[in-house]
Amino acid sequence: MPYDPSAFPPFAVTVDLVVLTVRRHSLCALAVRRGEPPFQGRWALPGGFVRADEDLAQAAARELAEETGLRVHDPFAPVQDNGAHLEQLATYGDPKRDPRMRVVSVAHLALAPDLPAPRAGGDAGDARWAPVEELLRQGGYGRDGEPVAPLAFDHTQILADGVERARSKIEYSSLATAFCPPEFTVGELRRVYEAVWSVALDPRNFHRKVTGTPGFLVPTGGTTTRQGGRPAQLFRAGGATLLNPPMLRPEV
């Protein structure tokens, strides 16, 4: 039988963004307060509908800029200040996930160094960084006397999946360096692992592992005292994309 497009109901495609950063030694995610129905007034992940003339990565980058003023960069391009690593996370297609119509969302995971306070834009009424433990708390999220409610749509599940992706991927890849500035100390990198995993790591063992993994870290030849105390050696991310042996997450 010939293919008949009209035999299939139309549906929309959106992108949702799990944007993670480390602020004040805590793993935080970007949350926006919805300014329009559905779920008006509820906190959600940034995102929106994919336009007909753009691919998914372009839509994700555009939505991030429109709703927050932040930007992403190509992971294969040179590191940019306040840029974000971007990768696809998963696809979510429950027929009832959006009350407006059938909507399939392609979620993306974005990781960035410590970023400034975001600005709301587009259809977002407010935007803020919030610790992931608070956003994923049973019963929902709310601050400053707000009513506590789950994140809009299925964003609680999307956020949980994004956090777990980050936590598992830094075990065997160099992804943790995406949370760091272009030049960083071993101590700063260790605090990224501690924030993402919510654990305390032994400084000496950590230093031995990361500096002993070929291609993981490259000395820049400089030092810094921005963490206080004695000057600490500065490194940049090396060319290694896989850690062997992996940096296994401690049992908690």
PDB file of N, CA and C in Angstrom, residues 180-237:
ATOM      1  N   CYS A 180      34.871  22.608  34.840  1.00  0.00           N
ATOM      2  CA  CYS A 180      36.009  23.418  35.263  1.00  0.00           C
ATOM      3  C   CYS A 180      36.302  24.520  34.254  1.00  0.00           C
ATOM      4  N   PRO A 181      36.957  25.596  34.699  1.00  0.00           N
ATOM      5  CA  PRO A 181      37.434  26.598  33.752  1.00  0.00           C
ATOM      6  C   PRO A 181      38.536  26.006  32.877  1.00  0.00           C
ATOM      7  N   PRO A 182      38.981  26.730  31.844  1.00  0.00           N
ATOM      8  CA  PRO A 182      40.011  26.183  30.951  1.00  0.00           C
ATOM      9  C   PRO A 182      41.271  25.741  31.681  1.00  0.00           C
ATOM     10  N   GLU A 183      41.680  26.446  32.740  1.00  0.00           N
ATOM     11  CA  GLU A 183      42.805  26.049  33.566  1.00  0.00           C
ATOM     12  C   GLU A 183      42.326  25.861  34.998  1.00  0.00           C
ATOM     13  N   PHE A 184      42.706  24.767  35.622  1.00  0.00           N
ATOM     14  CA  PHE A 184      42.186  24.427  36.939  1.00  0.00           C
ATOM     15  C   PHE A 184      43.214  23.633  37.713  1.00  0.00           C
ATOM     16  N   THR A 185      43.012  23.553  39.005  1.00  0.00           N
ATOM     17  CA  THR A 185      43.888  22.763  39.858  1.00  0.00           C
ATOM     18  C   THR A 185      43.285  21.381  40.088  1.00  0.00           C
ATOM     19  N   VAL A 186      44.114  20.469  40.574  1.00  0.00           N
ATOM     20  CA  VAL A 186      43.601  19.137  40.914  1.00  0.00           C
ATOM     21  C   VAL A 186      42.570  19.245  42.032  1.00  0.00           C
ATOM     22  N   GLY A 187      42.793  20.165  42.967  1.00  0.00           N
ATOM     23  CA  GLY A 187      41.823  20.355  44.039  1.00  0.00           C
ATOM     24  C   GLY A 187      40.480  20.827  43.518  1.00  0.00           C
ATOM     25  N   GLU A 188      40.479  21.717  42.546  1.00  0.00           N
ATOM     26  CA  GLU A 188      39.216  22.183  41.962  1.00  0.00           C
ATOM     27  C   GLU A 188      38.508  21.053  41.228  1.00  0.00           C
ATOM     28  N   LEU A 189      39.266  20.220  40.515  1.00  0.00           N
ATOM     29  CA  LEU A 189      38.660  19.072  39.845  1.00  0.00           C
ATOM     30  C   LEU A 189      38.110  18.083  40.855  1.00  0.00           C
ATOM     31  N   ARG A 190      38.840  17.867  41.960  1.00  0.00           N
ATOM     32  CA  ARG A 190      38.332  16.957  43.003  1.00  0.00           C
ATOM     33  C   ARG A 190      37.011  17.456  43.574  1.00  0.00           C
ATOM     34  N   ARG A 191      36.896  18.764  43.772  1.00  0.00           N
ATOM     35  CA  ARG A 191      35.643  19.301  44.312  1.00  0.00           C
ATOM     36  C   ARG A 191      34.478  19.134  43.337  1.00  0.00           C
ATOM     37  N   VAL A 192      34.781  19.075  42.041  1.00  0.00           N
ATOM     38  CA  VAL A 192      33.726  18.755  41.069  1.00  0.00           C
ATOM     39  C   VAL A 192      33.226  17.339  41.294  1.00  0.00           C
ATOM     40  N   TYR A 193      34.150  16.394  41.396  1.00  0.00           N
ATOM     41  CA  TYR A 193      33.734  15.005  41.649  1.00  0.00           C
ATOM     42  C   TYR A 193      32.945  14.909  42.952  1.00  0.00           C
ATOM     43  N   GLU A 194      33.397  15.586  43.974  1.00  0.00           N
ATOM     44  CA  GLU A 194      32.709  15.526  45.265  1.00  0.00           C
ATOM     45  C   GLU A 194      31.306  16.109  45.167  1.00  0.00           C
ATOM     46  N   ALA A 195      31.150  17.208  44.424  1.00  0.00           N
ATOM     47  CA  ALA A 195      29.832  17.836  44.289  1.00  0.00           C
ATOM     48  C   ALA A 195      28.884  16.963  43.467  1.00  0.00           C
ATOM     49  N   VAL A 196      29.384  16.406  42.369  1.00  0.00           N
ATOM     50  CA  VAL A 196      28.528  15.592  41.504  1.00  0.00           C
ATOM     51  C   VAL A 196      28.127  14.301  42.197  1.00  0.00           C
ATOM     52  N   TRP A 197      29.063  13.689  42.912  1.00  0.00           N
ATOM     53  CA  TRP A 197      28.791  12.417  43.578  1.00  0.00           C
ATOM     54  C   TRP A 197      28.243  12.577  44.997  1.00  0.00           C
ATOM     55  N   SER A 198      28.324  13.783  45.551  1.00  0.00           N
ATOM     56  CA  SER A 198      27.901  14.035  46.937  1.00  0.00           C
ATOM     57  C   SER A 198      28.661  13.158  47.923  1.00  0.00           C
ATOM     58  N   VAL A 199      29.980  13.119  47.736  1.00  0.00           N
ATOM     59  CA  VAL A 199      30.852  12.345  48.626  1.00  0.00           C
ATOM     60  C   VAL A 199      32.099  13.173  48.922  1.00  0.00           C
ATOM     61  N   ALA A 200      32.872  12.733  49.913  1.00  0.00           N
ATOM     62  CA  ALA A 200      34.185  13.313  50.191  1.00  0.00           C
ATOM     63  C   ALA A 200      35.241  12.333  49.698  1.00  0.00           C
ATOM     64  N   LEU A 201      36.243  12.830  48.969  1.00  0.00           N
ATOM     65  CA  LEU A 201      37.295  11.988  48.418  1.00  0.00           C
ATOM     66  C   LEU A 201      38.621  12.291  49.095  1.00  0.00           C
ATOM     67  N   ASP A 202      39.460  11.276  49.187  1.00  0.00           N
ATOM     68  CA  ASP A 202      40.781  11.454  49.773  1.00  0.00           C
ATOM     69  C   ASP A 202      41.650  12.250  48.799  1.00  0.00           C
ATOM     70  N   PRO A 203      42.142  13.424  49.192  1.00  0.00           N
ATOM     71  CA  PRO A 203      42.904  14.270  48.256  1.00  0.00           C
ATOM     72  C   PRO A 203      44.124  13.590  47.654  1.00  0.00           C
ATOM     73  N   ARG A 204      44.889  12.848  48.472  1.00  0.00           N
ATOM     74  CA  ARG A 204      46.110  12.235  47.952  1.00  0.00           C
ATOM     75  C   ARG A 204      45.802  11.150  46.929  1.00  0.00           C
ATOM     76  N   ASN A 205      44.835  10.290  47.233  1.00  0.00           N
ATOM     77  CA  ASN A 205      44.482   9.233  46.289  1.00  0.00           C
ATOM     78  C   ASN A 205      43.935   9.816  44.994  1.00  0.00           C
ATOM     79  N   PHE A 206      43.118  10.871  45.119  1.00  0.00           N
ATOM     80  CA  PHE A 206      42.547  11.490  43.930  1.00  0.00           C
ATOM     81  C   PHE A 206      43.657  12.090  43.068  1.00  0.00           C
ATOM     82  N   HIS A 207      44.589  12.801  43.689  1.00  0.00           N
ATOM     83  CA  HIS A 207      45.682  13.417  42.948  1.00  0.00           C
ATOM     84  C   HIS A 207      46.503  12.353  42.213  1.00  0.00           C
ATOM     85  N   ARG A 208      46.753  11.250  42.890  1.00  0.00           N
ATOM     86  CA  ARG A 208      47.534  10.175  42.271  1.00  0.00           C
ATOM     87  C   ARG A 208      46.812   9.598  41.058  1.00  0.00           C
ATOM     88  N   LYS A 209      45.499   9.400  41.176  1.00  0.00           N
ATOM     89  CA  LYS A 209      44.756   8.781  40.081  1.00  0.00           C
ATOM     90  C   LYS A 209      44.677   9.689  38.857  1.00  0.00           C
ATOM     91  N   VAL A 210      44.331  10.976  39.064  1.00  0.00           N
ATOM     92  CA  VAL A 210      44.114  11.842  37.904  1.00  0.00           C
ATOM     93  C   VAL A 210      45.422  12.233  37.228  1.00  0.00           C
ATOM     94  N   THR A 211      46.488  12.385  38.011  1.00  0.00           N
ATOM     95  CA  THR A 211      47.766  12.742  37.393  1.00  0.00           C
ATOM     96  C   THR A 211      48.476  11.520  36.828  1.00  0.00           C
ATOM     97  N   GLY A 212      48.056  10.329  37.256  1.00  0.00           N
ATOM     98  CA  GLY A 212      48.670   9.110  36.746  1.00  0.00           C
ATOM     99  C   GLY A 212      47.961   8.520  35.550  1.00  0.00           C
ATOM    100  N   THR A 213      46.848   9.122  35.111  1.00  0.00           N
ATOM    101  CA  THR A 213      46.116   8.633  33.949  1.00  0.00           C
ATOM    102  C   THR A 213      46.629   9.349  32.702  1.00  0.00           C
ATOM    103  N   PRO A 214      47.298   8.646  31.791  1.00  0.00           N
ATOM    104  CA  PRO A 214      47.888   9.310  30.614  1.00  0.00           C
ATOM    105  C   PRO A 214      46.839  10.077  29.806  1.00  0.00           C
ATOM    106  N   GLY A 215      47.161  11.335  29.488  1.00  0.00           N
ATOM    107  CA  GLY A 215      46.302  12.132  28.636  1.00  0.00           C
ATOM    108  C   GLY A 215      45.115  12.767  29.307  1.00  0.00           C
ATOM    109  N   PHE A 216      44.919  12.543  30.618  1.00  0.00           N
ATOM    110  CA  PHE A 216      43.760  13.105  31.300  1.00  0.00           C
ATOM    111  C   PHE A 216      44.001  14.583  31.601  1.00  0.00           C
ATOM    112  N   LEU A 217      45.103  14.900  32.253  1.00  0.00           N
ATOM    113  CA  LEU A 217      45.440  16.270  32.607  1.00  0.00           C
ATOM    114  C   LEU A 217      46.794  16.639  32.002  1.00  0.00           C
ATOM    115  N   VAL A 218      46.905  17.885  31.569  1.00  0.00           N
ATOM    116  CA  VAL A 218      48.149  18.388  30.994  1.00  0.00           C
ATOM    117  C   VAL A 218      48.582  19.616  31.795  1.00  0.00           C
ATOM    118  N   PRO A 219      49.794  19.620  32.378  1.00  0.00           N
ATOM    119  CA  PRO A 219      50.246  20.800  33.115  1.00  0.00           C
ATOM    120  C   PRO A 219      50.364  22.007  32.183  1.00  0.00           C
ATOM    121  N   THR A 220      49.929  23.160  32.669  1.00  0.00           N
ATOM    122  CA  THR A 220      50.042  24.381  31.870  1.00  0.00           C
ATOM    123  C   THR A 220      51.334  25.116  32.139  1.00  0.00           C
ATOM    124  N   GLY A 221      52.017  24.765  33.214  1.00  0.00           N
ATOM    125  CA  GLY A 221      53.232  25.463  33.595  1.00  0.00           C
ATOM    126  C   GLY A 221      52.998  26.609  34.551  1.00  0.00           C
ATOM    127  N   GLY A 222      51.731  26.899  34.857  1.00  0.00           N
ATOM    128  CA  GLY A 222      51.402  27.981  35.764  1.00  0.00           C
ATOM    129  C   GLY A 222      50.927  27.479  37.109  1.00  0.00           C
ATOM    130  N   THR A 223      50.778  28.414  38.038  1.00  0.00           N
ATOM    131  CA  THR A 223      50.259  28.105  39.366  1.00  0.00           C
ATOM    132  C   THR A 223      49.241  29.165  39.753  1.00  0.00           C
ATOM    133  N   THR A 224      48.478  28.885  40.810  1.00  0.00           N
ATOM    134  CA  THR A 224      47.494  29.834  41.298  1.00  0.00           C
ATOM    135  C   THR A 224      47.382  29.724  42.809  1.00  0.00           C
ATOM    136  N   THR A 225      46.963  30.822  43.424  1.00  0.00           N
ATOM    137  CA  THR A 225      46.675  30.831  44.862  1.00  0.00           C
ATOM    138  C   THR A 225      45.220  31.199  45.108  1.00  0.00           C
ATOM    139  N   ARG A 226      44.355  31.042  44.080  1.00  0.00           N
ATOM    140  CA  ARG A 226      42.964  31.482  44.228  1.00  0.00           C
ATOM    141  C   ARG A 226      42.185  30.658  45.237  1.00  0.00           C
ATOM    142  N   GLN A 227      42.700  29.483  45.582  1.00  0.00           N
ATOM    143  CA  GLN A 227      42.058  28.678  46.612  1.00  0.00           C
ATOM    144  C   GLN A 227      42.671  28.925  47.986  1.00  0.00           C
ATOM    145  N   GLY A 228      43.618  29.849  48.064  1.00  0.00           N
ATOM    146  CA  GLY A 228      44.287  30.121  49.328  1.00  0.00           C
ATOM    147  C   GLY A 228      45.434  29.146  49.556  1.00  0.00           C
ATOM    148  N   GLY A 229      46.286  29.473  50.504  1.00  0.00           N
ATOM    149  CA  GLY A 229      47.400  28.582  50.836  1.00  0.00           C
ATOM    150  C   GLY A 229      48.523  28.675  49.831  1.00  0.00           C
ATOM    151  N   ARG A 230      49.285  27.591  49.714  1.00  0.00           N
ATOM    152  CA  ARG A 230      50.447  27.557  48.840  1.00  0.00           C
ATOM    153  C   ARG A 230      50.020  27.544  47.382  1.00  0.00           C
ATOM    154  N   PRO A 231      50.865  28.019  46.470  1.00  0.00           N
ATOM    155  CA  PRO A 231      50.530  27.980  45.044  1.00  0.00           C
ATOM    156  C   PRO A 231      50.265  26.543  44.584  1.00  0.00           C
ATOM    157  N   ALA A 232      49.214  26.378  43.797  1.00  0.00           N
ATOM    158  CA  ALA A 232      48.845  25.065  43.287  1.00  0.00           C
ATOM    159  C   ALA A 232      49.056  25.025  41.779  1.00  0.00           C
ATOM    160  N   GLN A 233      49.513  23.877  41.303  1.00  0.00           N
ATOM    161  CA  GLN A 233      49.792  23.716  39.881  1.00  0.00           C
ATOM    162  C   GLN A 233      48.510  23.756  39.070  1.00  0.00           C
ATOM    163  N   LEU A 234      48.552  24.397  37.920  1.00  0.00           N
ATOM    164  CA  LEU A 234      47.408  24.498  37.026  1.00  0.00           C
ATOM    165  C   LEU A 234      47.502  23.447  35.919  1.00  0.00           C
ATOM    166  N   PHE A 235      46.345  22.908  35.551  1.00  0.00           N
ATOM    167  CA  PHE A 235      46.247  21.922  34.485  1.00  0.00           C
ATOM    168  C   PHE A 235      45.149  22.336  33.518  1.00  0.00           C
ATOM    169  N   ARG A 236      45.153  21.695  32.362  1.00  0.00           N
ATOM    170  CA  ARG A 236      44.037  21.781  31.427  1.00  0.00           C
ATOM    171  C   ARG A 236      43.657  20.368  31.024  1.00  0.00           C
ATOM    172  N   ALA A 237      42.479  20.226  30.458  1.00  0.00           N
ATOM    173  CA  ALA A 237      42.033  18.902  30.036  1.00  0.00           C
ATOM    174  C   ALA A 237      42.922  18.395  28.905  1.00  0.00           C
TER     175      ALA A 237
END
